[in-house]
Amino acid sequence: MGRCHNGRVSVSNTTRTAGVGQSRPGGRSARIRAAVHRAVQELLAECTVESLTIPMVADRAGVHATTIYRRWRSIGELLASVAGHRFSGEVVVPDTGSLRGDLEQWAADVATDLADPDVLALMRAAVGASGPEHGANVCVADRRAQLAAMIERERSRGGDPPEVSLVEDALLGPLYYRATFTERPGDPEWARDLVARVLG
Amino acid sequence: MGRCHNGRVSVSNTTRTAGVGQSRPGGRSARIRAAVHRAVQELLAECTVESLTIPMVADRAGVHATTIYRRWRSIGELLASVAGHRFSGEVVVPDTGSLRGDLEQWAADVATDLADPDVLALMRAAVGASGPEHGANVCVADRRAQLAAMIERERSRGGDPPEVSLVEDALLGPLYYRATFTERPGDPEWARDLVARVLG
């Protein structure tokens, strides 16, 4: 338990960092969630997703497996929960004063985030572990809301921005496509160039 | 064995369609591959990917599990193999006489293909089951080659097409992003509109 079964190097118990016994802000429920989420992220960095089980996560997090099953009924739900948490926050909506400036900074930040191998591993696991009802959607829900907010702000400034769906196709499309399906996640310069293509 | 463990409806043994005992063109090796591939696709339509195991696939395909392990060392490799096979062919490169016509027809065909729930289930499973070295890449390798071929043909006709990477971002980006990460895979009309956006 708590070790990978595929021969890759595993973190030994003595180097655990996610035990619930450690003090964290928030109540016991928040501590458990944080420990379980961190255990999943650690294990994904060490194991294949196929080898991941709830008892293994429980062991790494220092909680009982039943505690995990009570909140997340399957490894798929758990992965979606971790991904949803990871893909909220991290990237913030910039406020540069212009839509172009906002989108350039934001797209560059998303590209940087998606180039992180740990983020990629979590995203791929969340995509694979689920139907459309949970999993993949949570990797983009916050980004879509951020994009809509930037475009709405431009409209409230009296600007005439493109439709959200058009910008979503032009920015989130290639950003997530490259990260998910190719060996070359985007870099910030390329991401800023995507903005120039859609805004002209 | 051969049944899902998550309570969803499973196809009973009497309705199996993928047994290797049936006559197929090609040698025994090709028959086994076809039976195993079909078993995976059937099971993905019935089960969550988390519940999929090689013994389950073997049972459905009517082969020994060791036969599968000899060719594909893990369920991840097997899923990548099935996805690679499914994402080669199906969509062909059109020859309408113009790059615009070719891309419009091709993008519409890719959109239609990616809107198939069985294709989506396989693609998501292949993405999740693997690192970048196998899995996700196989879902797009053939499409990228097709795109490059259409653009090269336009160049050989004396045209001045955009760079392949730019068209890939503008077409495959949103096509695969929508299918993978949102509840609304693209439709042919939207796909043709993507072509207008990149070609002007």
Short mmCIF file of N, CA and C in Angstrom, two decimals, chain A residues 18-160:
data_model
loop_
_atom_site.label_atom_id
_atom_site.label_comp_id
_atom_site.label_asym_id
_atom_site.label_seq_id
_atom_site.Cartn_x
_atom_site.Cartn_y
_atom_site.Cartn_z
N ALA A 18 2.21 14.59 3.36
CA ALA A 18 0.79 14.92 3.26
C ALA A 18 -0.04 14.38 4.41
N GLY A 19 0.55 13.86 5.46
CA GLY A 19 -0.24 13.26 6.54
C GLY A 19 -1.19 14.25 7.17
N VAL A 20 -2.37 13.74 7.57
CA VAL A 20 -3.34 14.64 8.17
C VAL A 20 -2.97 15.04 9.58
N GLY A 21 -2.01 14.38 10.15
CA GLY A 21 -1.62 14.74 11.49
C GLY A 21 -0.99 16.13 11.56
N GLN A 22 -0.48 16.60 10.43
CA GLN A 22 0.14 17.92 10.44
C GLN A 22 -0.91 19.01 10.60
N SER A 23 -0.50 20.09 11.22
CA SER A 23 -1.44 21.18 11.44
C SER A 23 -1.65 21.99 10.16
N ARG A 24 -2.89 22.25 9.85
CA ARG A 24 -3.22 23.07 8.69
C ARG A 24 -4.35 24.01 9.08
N PRO A 25 -4.46 25.13 8.39
CA PRO A 25 -5.63 25.98 8.65
C PRO A 25 -6.90 25.26 8.23
N GLY A 26 -8.01 25.61 8.86
CA GLY A 26 -9.29 24.99 8.51
C GLY A 26 -9.57 23.82 9.43
N GLY A 27 -10.77 23.29 9.32
CA GLY A 27 -11.19 22.20 10.19
C GLY A 27 -10.64 20.87 9.74
N ARG A 28 -11.07 19.82 10.43
CA ARG A 28 -10.59 18.48 10.11
C ARG A 28 -10.97 18.09 8.68
N SER A 29 -12.15 18.49 8.27
CA SER A 29 -12.61 18.14 6.93
C SER A 29 -11.69 18.74 5.86
N ALA A 30 -11.32 20.00 6.06
CA ALA A 30 -10.42 20.66 5.10
C ALA A 30 -9.04 20.02 5.12
N ARG A 31 -8.60 19.62 6.33
CA ARG A 31 -7.28 18.98 6.42
C ARG A 31 -7.27 17.64 5.69
N ILE A 32 -8.36 16.89 5.85
CA ILE A 32 -8.43 15.60 5.16
C ILE A 32 -8.41 15.81 3.64
N ARG A 33 -9.20 16.77 3.20
CA ARG A 33 -9.22 17.01 1.75
C ARG A 33 -7.84 17.39 1.24
N ALA A 34 -7.18 18.27 1.98
CA ALA A 34 -5.84 18.70 1.55
C ALA A 34 -4.87 17.52 1.52
N ALA A 35 -4.94 16.67 2.55
CA ALA A 35 -4.02 15.53 2.61
C ALA A 35 -4.30 14.54 1.48
N VAL A 36 -5.57 14.29 1.21
CA VAL A 36 -5.94 13.34 0.16
C VAL A 36 -5.56 13.91 -1.21
N HIS A 37 -5.86 15.18 -1.42
CA HIS A 37 -5.49 15.80 -2.70
C HIS A 37 -3.98 15.74 -2.91
N ARG A 38 -3.24 16.06 -1.87
CA ARG A 38 -1.78 16.06 -2.03
C ARG A 38 -1.26 14.65 -2.28
N ALA A 39 -1.87 13.68 -1.61
CA ALA A 39 -1.45 12.29 -1.81
C ALA A 39 -1.67 11.88 -3.27
N VAL A 40 -2.80 12.27 -3.83
CA VAL A 40 -3.08 11.93 -5.24
C VAL A 40 -2.03 12.56 -6.14
N GLN A 41 -1.72 13.82 -5.90
CA GLN A 41 -0.74 14.50 -6.76
C GLN A 41 0.65 13.89 -6.63
N GLU A 42 1.02 13.53 -5.41
CA GLU A 42 2.31 12.86 -5.22
C GLU A 42 2.35 11.53 -5.96
N LEU A 43 1.29 10.75 -5.80
CA LEU A 43 1.29 9.41 -6.40
C LEU A 43 1.27 9.49 -7.92
N LEU A 44 0.57 10.49 -8.46
CA LEU A 44 0.53 10.63 -9.92
C LEU A 44 1.91 10.95 -10.48
N ALA A 45 2.73 11.60 -9.66
CA ALA A 45 4.09 11.92 -10.12
C ALA A 45 4.99 10.70 -10.09
N GLU A 46 4.55 9.66 -9.38
CA GLU A 46 5.40 8.48 -9.20
C GLU A 46 4.88 7.25 -9.95
N CYS A 47 3.56 7.16 -10.09
CA CYS A 47 2.94 5.93 -10.60
C CYS A 47 2.21 6.23 -11.91
N THR A 48 1.84 5.18 -12.62
CA THR A 48 0.87 5.35 -13.69
C THR A 48 -0.50 5.47 -13.04
N VAL A 49 -1.39 6.14 -13.75
CA VAL A 49 -2.73 6.33 -13.21
C VAL A 49 -3.45 4.99 -13.07
N GLU A 50 -3.11 4.03 -13.93
CA GLU A 50 -3.77 2.72 -13.86
C GLU A 50 -3.49 2.03 -12.53
N SER A 51 -2.34 2.32 -11.94
CA SER A 51 -1.97 1.62 -10.71
C SER A 51 -2.53 2.32 -9.47
N LEU A 52 -3.14 3.46 -9.66
CA LEU A 52 -3.64 4.25 -8.53
C LEU A 52 -4.93 3.64 -7.97
N THR A 53 -4.96 3.42 -6.66
CA THR A 53 -6.17 2.92 -6.02
C THR A 53 -6.49 3.77 -4.80
N ILE A 54 -7.73 3.70 -4.38
CA ILE A 54 -8.13 4.48 -3.21
C ILE A 54 -7.40 4.01 -1.95
N PRO A 55 -7.24 2.71 -1.71
CA PRO A 55 -6.45 2.31 -0.54
C PRO A 55 -5.02 2.86 -0.57
N MET A 56 -4.43 2.92 -1.76
CA MET A 56 -3.08 3.46 -1.88
C MET A 56 -3.06 4.95 -1.51
N VAL A 57 -4.05 5.68 -1.98
CA VAL A 57 -4.16 7.11 -1.65
C VAL A 57 -4.37 7.27 -0.14
N ALA A 58 -5.24 6.44 0.42
CA ALA A 58 -5.53 6.52 1.85
C ALA A 58 -4.27 6.30 2.67
N ASP A 59 -3.50 5.32 2.27
CA ASP A 59 -2.26 5.01 2.99
C ASP A 59 -1.30 6.19 2.93
N ARG A 60 -1.15 6.77 1.75
CA ARG A 60 -0.24 7.89 1.62
C ARG A 60 -0.72 9.11 2.41
N ALA A 61 -2.05 9.31 2.42
CA ALA A 61 -2.59 10.49 3.10
C ALA A 61 -2.71 10.29 4.60
N GLY A 62 -2.58 9.04 5.05
CA GLY A 62 -2.71 8.78 6.47
C GLY A 62 -4.14 8.81 6.96
N VAL A 63 -5.08 8.42 6.09
CA VAL A 63 -6.49 8.35 6.50
C VAL A 63 -7.01 6.95 6.18
N HIS A 64 -8.19 6.63 6.71
CA HIS A 64 -8.80 5.34 6.38
C HIS A 64 -9.42 5.40 4.98
N ALA A 65 -9.37 4.29 4.28
CA ALA A 65 -9.97 4.25 2.95
C ALA A 65 -11.46 4.61 3.00
N THR A 66 -12.14 4.19 4.07
CA THR A 66 -13.58 4.51 4.16
C THR A 66 -13.83 6.01 4.23
N THR A 67 -12.88 6.73 4.81
CA THR A 67 -13.00 8.20 4.85
C THR A 67 -13.01 8.76 3.43
N ILE A 68 -12.19 8.18 2.56
CA ILE A 68 -12.15 8.64 1.18
C ILE A 68 -13.42 8.22 0.44
N TYR A 69 -13.81 6.96 0.63
CA TYR A 69 -15.00 6.47 -0.08
C TYR A 69 -16.26 7.26 0.30
N ARG A 70 -16.30 7.76 1.54
CA ARG A 70 -17.48 8.53 1.96
C ARG A 70 -17.62 9.81 1.14
N ARG A 71 -16.50 10.40 0.72
CA ARG A 71 -16.56 11.68 -0.01
C ARG A 71 -16.51 11.51 -1.51
N TRP A 72 -15.69 10.58 -1.93
CA TRP A 72 -15.49 10.37 -3.37
C TRP A 72 -15.73 8.89 -3.61
N ARG A 73 -16.71 8.58 -4.39
CA ARG A 73 -17.12 7.18 -4.49
C ARG A 73 -16.21 6.33 -5.34
N SER A 74 -15.36 6.99 -6.14
CA SER A 74 -14.47 6.23 -7.03
C SER A 74 -13.19 7.01 -7.23
N ILE A 75 -12.20 6.34 -7.77
CA ILE A 75 -10.95 7.02 -8.05
C ILE A 75 -11.19 8.10 -9.13
N GLY A 76 -12.16 7.88 -10.00
CA GLY A 76 -12.49 8.87 -11.01
C GLY A 76 -13.01 10.16 -10.39
N GLU A 77 -13.91 10.02 -9.43
CA GLU A 77 -14.44 11.21 -8.76
C GLU A 77 -13.34 11.93 -7.99
N LEU A 78 -12.48 11.15 -7.38
CA LEU A 78 -11.39 11.75 -6.62
C LEU A 78 -10.45 12.53 -7.54
N LEU A 79 -10.10 11.93 -8.66
CA LEU A 79 -9.22 12.63 -9.61
C LEU A 79 -9.86 13.92 -10.11
N ALA A 80 -11.17 13.86 -10.37
CA ALA A 80 -11.87 15.06 -10.84
C ALA A 80 -11.85 16.13 -9.75
N SER A 81 -11.99 15.71 -8.51
CA SER A 81 -11.96 16.67 -7.41
C SER A 81 -10.60 17.34 -7.31
N VAL A 82 -9.55 16.56 -7.41
CA VAL A 82 -8.20 17.12 -7.32
C VAL A 82 -7.95 18.07 -8.50
N ALA A 83 -8.35 17.64 -9.69
CA ALA A 83 -8.14 18.48 -10.87
C ALA A 83 -8.94 19.77 -10.76
N GLY A 84 -10.17 19.66 -10.30
CA GLY A 84 -11.01 20.85 -10.17
C GLY A 84 -10.39 21.85 -9.22
N HIS A 85 -9.82 21.35 -8.14
CA HIS A 85 -9.16 22.21 -7.15
C HIS A 85 -7.91 22.84 -7.77
N ARG A 86 -7.13 22.03 -8.47
CA ARG A 86 -5.87 22.52 -9.03
C ARG A 86 -6.10 23.54 -10.15
N PHE A 87 -7.17 23.33 -10.92
CA PHE A 87 -7.43 24.22 -12.05
C PHE A 87 -8.33 25.40 -11.67
N SER A 88 -8.60 25.58 -10.38
CA SER A 88 -9.18 26.84 -9.90
C SER A 88 -8.04 27.56 -9.22
N GLY A 89 -8.02 28.85 -9.35
CA GLY A 89 -6.89 29.56 -8.77
C GLY A 89 -5.66 29.33 -9.62
N GLU A 90 -4.48 29.44 -9.07
CA GLU A 90 -3.19 29.35 -9.77
C GLU A 90 -3.07 30.47 -10.81
N VAL A 91 -3.91 30.43 -11.83
CA VAL A 91 -3.90 31.51 -12.82
C VAL A 91 -4.96 32.53 -12.41
N VAL A 92 -4.57 33.79 -12.33
CA VAL A 92 -5.53 34.83 -11.97
C VAL A 92 -5.82 35.71 -13.19
N VAL A 93 -6.95 36.41 -13.12
CA VAL A 93 -7.31 37.31 -14.21
C VAL A 93 -6.51 38.60 -14.07
N PRO A 94 -5.70 38.95 -15.04
CA PRO A 94 -4.92 40.18 -14.95
C PRO A 94 -5.80 41.40 -15.21
N ASP A 95 -5.33 42.56 -14.85
CA ASP A 95 -6.07 43.79 -15.12
C ASP A 95 -5.09 44.83 -15.65
N THR A 96 -4.80 44.74 -16.93
CA THR A 96 -3.79 45.61 -17.54
C THR A 96 -4.39 46.88 -18.12
N GLY A 97 -5.72 46.93 -18.18
CA GLY A 97 -6.35 48.11 -18.75
C GLY A 97 -6.83 47.92 -20.18
N SER A 98 -6.36 46.84 -20.84
CA SER A 98 -6.85 46.58 -22.21
C SER A 98 -7.12 45.09 -22.36
N LEU A 99 -8.04 44.75 -23.22
CA LEU A 99 -8.35 43.34 -23.45
C LEU A 99 -7.12 42.62 -23.99
N ARG A 100 -6.42 43.27 -24.92
CA ARG A 100 -5.24 42.64 -25.50
C ARG A 100 -4.19 42.33 -24.42
N GLY A 101 -3.94 43.31 -23.58
CA GLY A 101 -2.96 43.10 -22.52
C GLY A 101 -3.40 42.01 -21.55
N ASP A 102 -4.70 42.04 -21.20
CA ASP A 102 -5.22 41.02 -20.28
C ASP A 102 -5.07 39.63 -20.88
N LEU A 103 -5.50 39.48 -22.13
CA LEU A 103 -5.48 38.15 -22.75
C LEU A 103 -4.04 37.66 -22.94
N GLU A 104 -3.14 38.57 -23.30
CA GLU A 104 -1.75 38.17 -23.50
C GLU A 104 -1.14 37.63 -22.20
N GLN A 105 -1.37 38.36 -21.13
CA GLN A 105 -0.79 37.91 -19.87
C GLN A 105 -1.44 36.61 -19.39
N TRP A 106 -2.75 36.56 -19.53
CA TRP A 106 -3.49 35.38 -19.06
C TRP A 106 -3.11 34.15 -19.88
N ALA A 107 -3.06 34.29 -21.22
CA ALA A 107 -2.72 33.15 -22.07
C ALA A 107 -1.29 32.66 -21.77
N ALA A 108 -0.39 33.61 -21.53
CA ALA A 108 0.98 33.22 -21.19
C ALA A 108 1.01 32.47 -19.86
N ASP A 109 0.21 32.92 -18.90
CA ASP A 109 0.16 32.24 -17.59
C ASP A 109 -0.44 30.83 -17.73
N VAL A 110 -1.48 30.71 -18.54
CA VAL A 110 -2.09 29.38 -18.74
C VAL A 110 -1.08 28.46 -19.42
N ALA A 111 -0.36 28.98 -20.41
CA ALA A 111 0.64 28.15 -21.10
C ALA A 111 1.71 27.67 -20.12
N THR A 112 2.17 28.57 -19.27
CA THR A 112 3.18 28.20 -18.28
C THR A 112 2.64 27.13 -17.34
N ASP A 113 1.41 27.32 -16.90
CA ASP A 113 0.80 26.35 -15.98
C ASP A 113 0.68 24.98 -16.65
N LEU A 114 0.25 24.97 -17.90
CA LEU A 114 0.03 23.70 -18.61
C LEU A 114 1.33 23.03 -19.04
N ALA A 115 2.45 23.73 -18.93
CA ALA A 115 3.73 23.11 -19.27
C ALA A 115 4.34 22.37 -18.08
N ASP A 116 3.72 22.50 -16.92
CA ASP A 116 4.20 21.82 -15.71
C ASP A 116 3.86 20.32 -15.79
N PRO A 117 4.87 19.45 -15.76
CA PRO A 117 4.59 18.01 -15.92
C PRO A 117 3.60 17.47 -14.88
N ASP A 118 3.64 17.99 -13.66
CA ASP A 118 2.70 17.51 -12.64
C ASP A 118 1.26 17.91 -12.99
N VAL A 119 1.11 19.11 -13.54
CA VAL A 119 -0.21 19.57 -13.95
C VAL A 119 -0.71 18.72 -15.12
N LEU A 120 0.19 18.45 -16.06
CA LEU A 120 -0.18 17.62 -17.21
C LEU A 120 -0.62 16.23 -16.77
N ALA A 121 0.12 15.65 -15.83
CA ALA A 121 -0.22 14.30 -15.36
C ALA A 121 -1.60 14.28 -14.72
N LEU A 122 -1.87 15.31 -13.93
CA LEU A 122 -3.18 15.39 -13.28
C LEU A 122 -4.29 15.60 -14.30
N MET A 123 -4.04 16.47 -15.27
CA MET A 123 -5.06 16.76 -16.28
C MET A 123 -5.36 15.50 -17.09
N ARG A 124 -4.32 14.81 -17.54
CA ARG A 124 -4.56 13.61 -18.34
C ARG A 124 -5.31 12.55 -17.53
N ALA A 125 -4.93 12.44 -16.26
CA ALA A 125 -5.62 11.46 -15.41
C ALA A 125 -7.09 11.83 -15.25
N ALA A 126 -7.37 13.11 -15.07
CA ALA A 126 -8.76 13.54 -14.88
C ALA A 126 -9.57 13.33 -16.16
N VAL A 127 -8.95 13.57 -17.30
CA VAL A 127 -9.64 13.34 -18.58
C VAL A 127 -9.98 11.87 -18.72
N GLY A 128 -9.02 11.02 -18.41
CA GLY A 128 -9.21 9.60 -18.64
C GLY A 128 -10.15 8.95 -17.65
N ALA A 129 -10.23 9.51 -16.47
CA ALA A 129 -10.91 8.81 -15.39
C ALA A 129 -12.41 9.03 -15.38
N SER A 130 -12.94 9.63 -16.40
CA SER A 130 -14.31 10.11 -16.25
C SER A 130 -15.02 10.20 -17.57
N GLY A 131 -16.34 10.22 -17.48
CA GLY A 131 -17.14 10.68 -18.60
C GLY A 131 -17.16 12.19 -18.58
N PRO A 132 -17.88 12.80 -19.50
CA PRO A 132 -17.92 14.27 -19.57
C PRO A 132 -18.55 14.89 -18.34
N GLU A 133 -19.29 14.11 -17.55
CA GLU A 133 -20.03 14.70 -16.42
C GLU A 133 -19.10 15.20 -15.31
N HIS A 134 -17.91 14.65 -15.24
CA HIS A 134 -16.93 15.17 -14.29
C HIS A 134 -15.56 14.86 -14.89
N GLY A 135 -14.52 15.48 -14.42
CA GLY A 135 -13.21 15.12 -14.93
C GLY A 135 -12.66 16.17 -15.86
N ALA A 136 -12.89 15.99 -17.16
CA ALA A 136 -12.29 16.91 -18.12
C ALA A 136 -12.82 18.33 -17.94
N ASN A 137 -14.13 18.45 -17.74
CA ASN A 137 -14.71 19.79 -17.62
C ASN A 137 -14.07 20.61 -16.52
N VAL A 138 -13.76 19.97 -15.42
CA VAL A 138 -13.22 20.72 -14.28
C VAL A 138 -11.84 21.30 -14.59
N CYS A 139 -11.18 20.77 -15.59
CA CYS A 139 -9.86 21.31 -15.97
C CYS A 139 -9.97 22.64 -16.70
N VAL A 140 -11.15 22.96 -17.20
CA VAL A 140 -11.29 24.19 -17.99
C VAL A 140 -12.37 25.13 -17.47
N ALA A 141 -13.21 24.67 -16.55
CA ALA A 141 -14.36 25.49 -16.13
C ALA A 141 -13.92 26.86 -15.63
N ASP A 142 -12.90 26.89 -14.78
CA ASP A 142 -12.44 28.17 -14.23
C ASP A 142 -11.83 29.04 -15.32
N ARG A 143 -11.09 28.43 -16.24
CA ARG A 143 -10.47 29.21 -17.33
C ARG A 143 -11.54 29.82 -18.24
N ARG A 144 -12.60 29.06 -18.49
CA ARG A 144 -13.68 29.59 -19.34
C ARG A 144 -14.35 30.77 -18.64
N ALA A 145 -14.55 30.66 -17.34
CA ALA A 145 -15.18 31.75 -16.59
C ALA A 145 -14.27 32.98 -16.58
N GLN A 146 -12.97 32.76 -16.47
CA GLN A 146 -12.03 33.89 -16.48
C GLN A 146 -12.05 34.61 -17.82
N LEU A 147 -12.08 33.81 -18.88
CA LEU A 147 -12.12 34.39 -20.23
C LEU A 147 -13.39 35.22 -20.41
N ALA A 148 -14.52 34.66 -20.00
CA ALA A 148 -15.78 35.40 -20.11
C ALA A 148 -15.73 36.69 -19.31
N ALA A 149 -15.09 36.67 -18.14
CA ALA A 149 -15.00 37.87 -17.31
C ALA A 149 -14.16 38.95 -17.98
N MET A 150 -13.06 38.56 -18.60
CA MET A 150 -12.22 39.56 -19.28
C MET A 150 -12.96 40.20 -20.45
N ILE A 151 -13.69 39.38 -21.18
CA ILE A 151 -14.42 39.90 -22.34
C ILE A 151 -15.58 40.77 -21.90
N GLU A 152 -16.24 40.38 -20.82
CA GLU A 152 -17.34 41.19 -20.29
C GLU A 152 -16.81 42.53 -19.80
N ARG A 153 -15.64 42.52 -19.18
CA ARG A 153 -15.07 43.78 -18.70
C ARG A 153 -14.76 44.71 -19.88
N GLU A 154 -14.25 44.15 -20.96
CA GLU A 154 -13.98 44.96 -22.15
C GLU A 154 -15.28 45.57 -22.69
N ARG A 155 -16.32 44.76 -22.66
CA ARG A 155 -17.62 45.25 -23.15
C ARG A 155 -18.11 46.39 -22.25
N SER A 156 -17.92 46.23 -20.94
CA SER A 156 -18.40 47.27 -20.01
C SER A 156 -17.57 48.56 -20.12
N ARG A 157 -16.35 48.41 -20.69
CA ARG A 157 -15.54 49.62 -20.94
C ARG A 157 -15.95 50.31 -22.23
N GLY A 158 -16.93 49.72 -22.93
CA GLY A 158 -17.38 50.31 -24.18
C GLY A 158 -16.69 49.71 -25.40
N GLY A 159 -15.87 48.68 -25.19
CA GLY A 159 -15.19 48.04 -26.31
C GLY A 159 -16.11 47.10 -27.08
N ASP A 160 -15.63 46.57 -28.16
CA ASP A 160 -16.42 45.67 -29.00
C ASP A 160 -15.64 44.36 -29.18
#
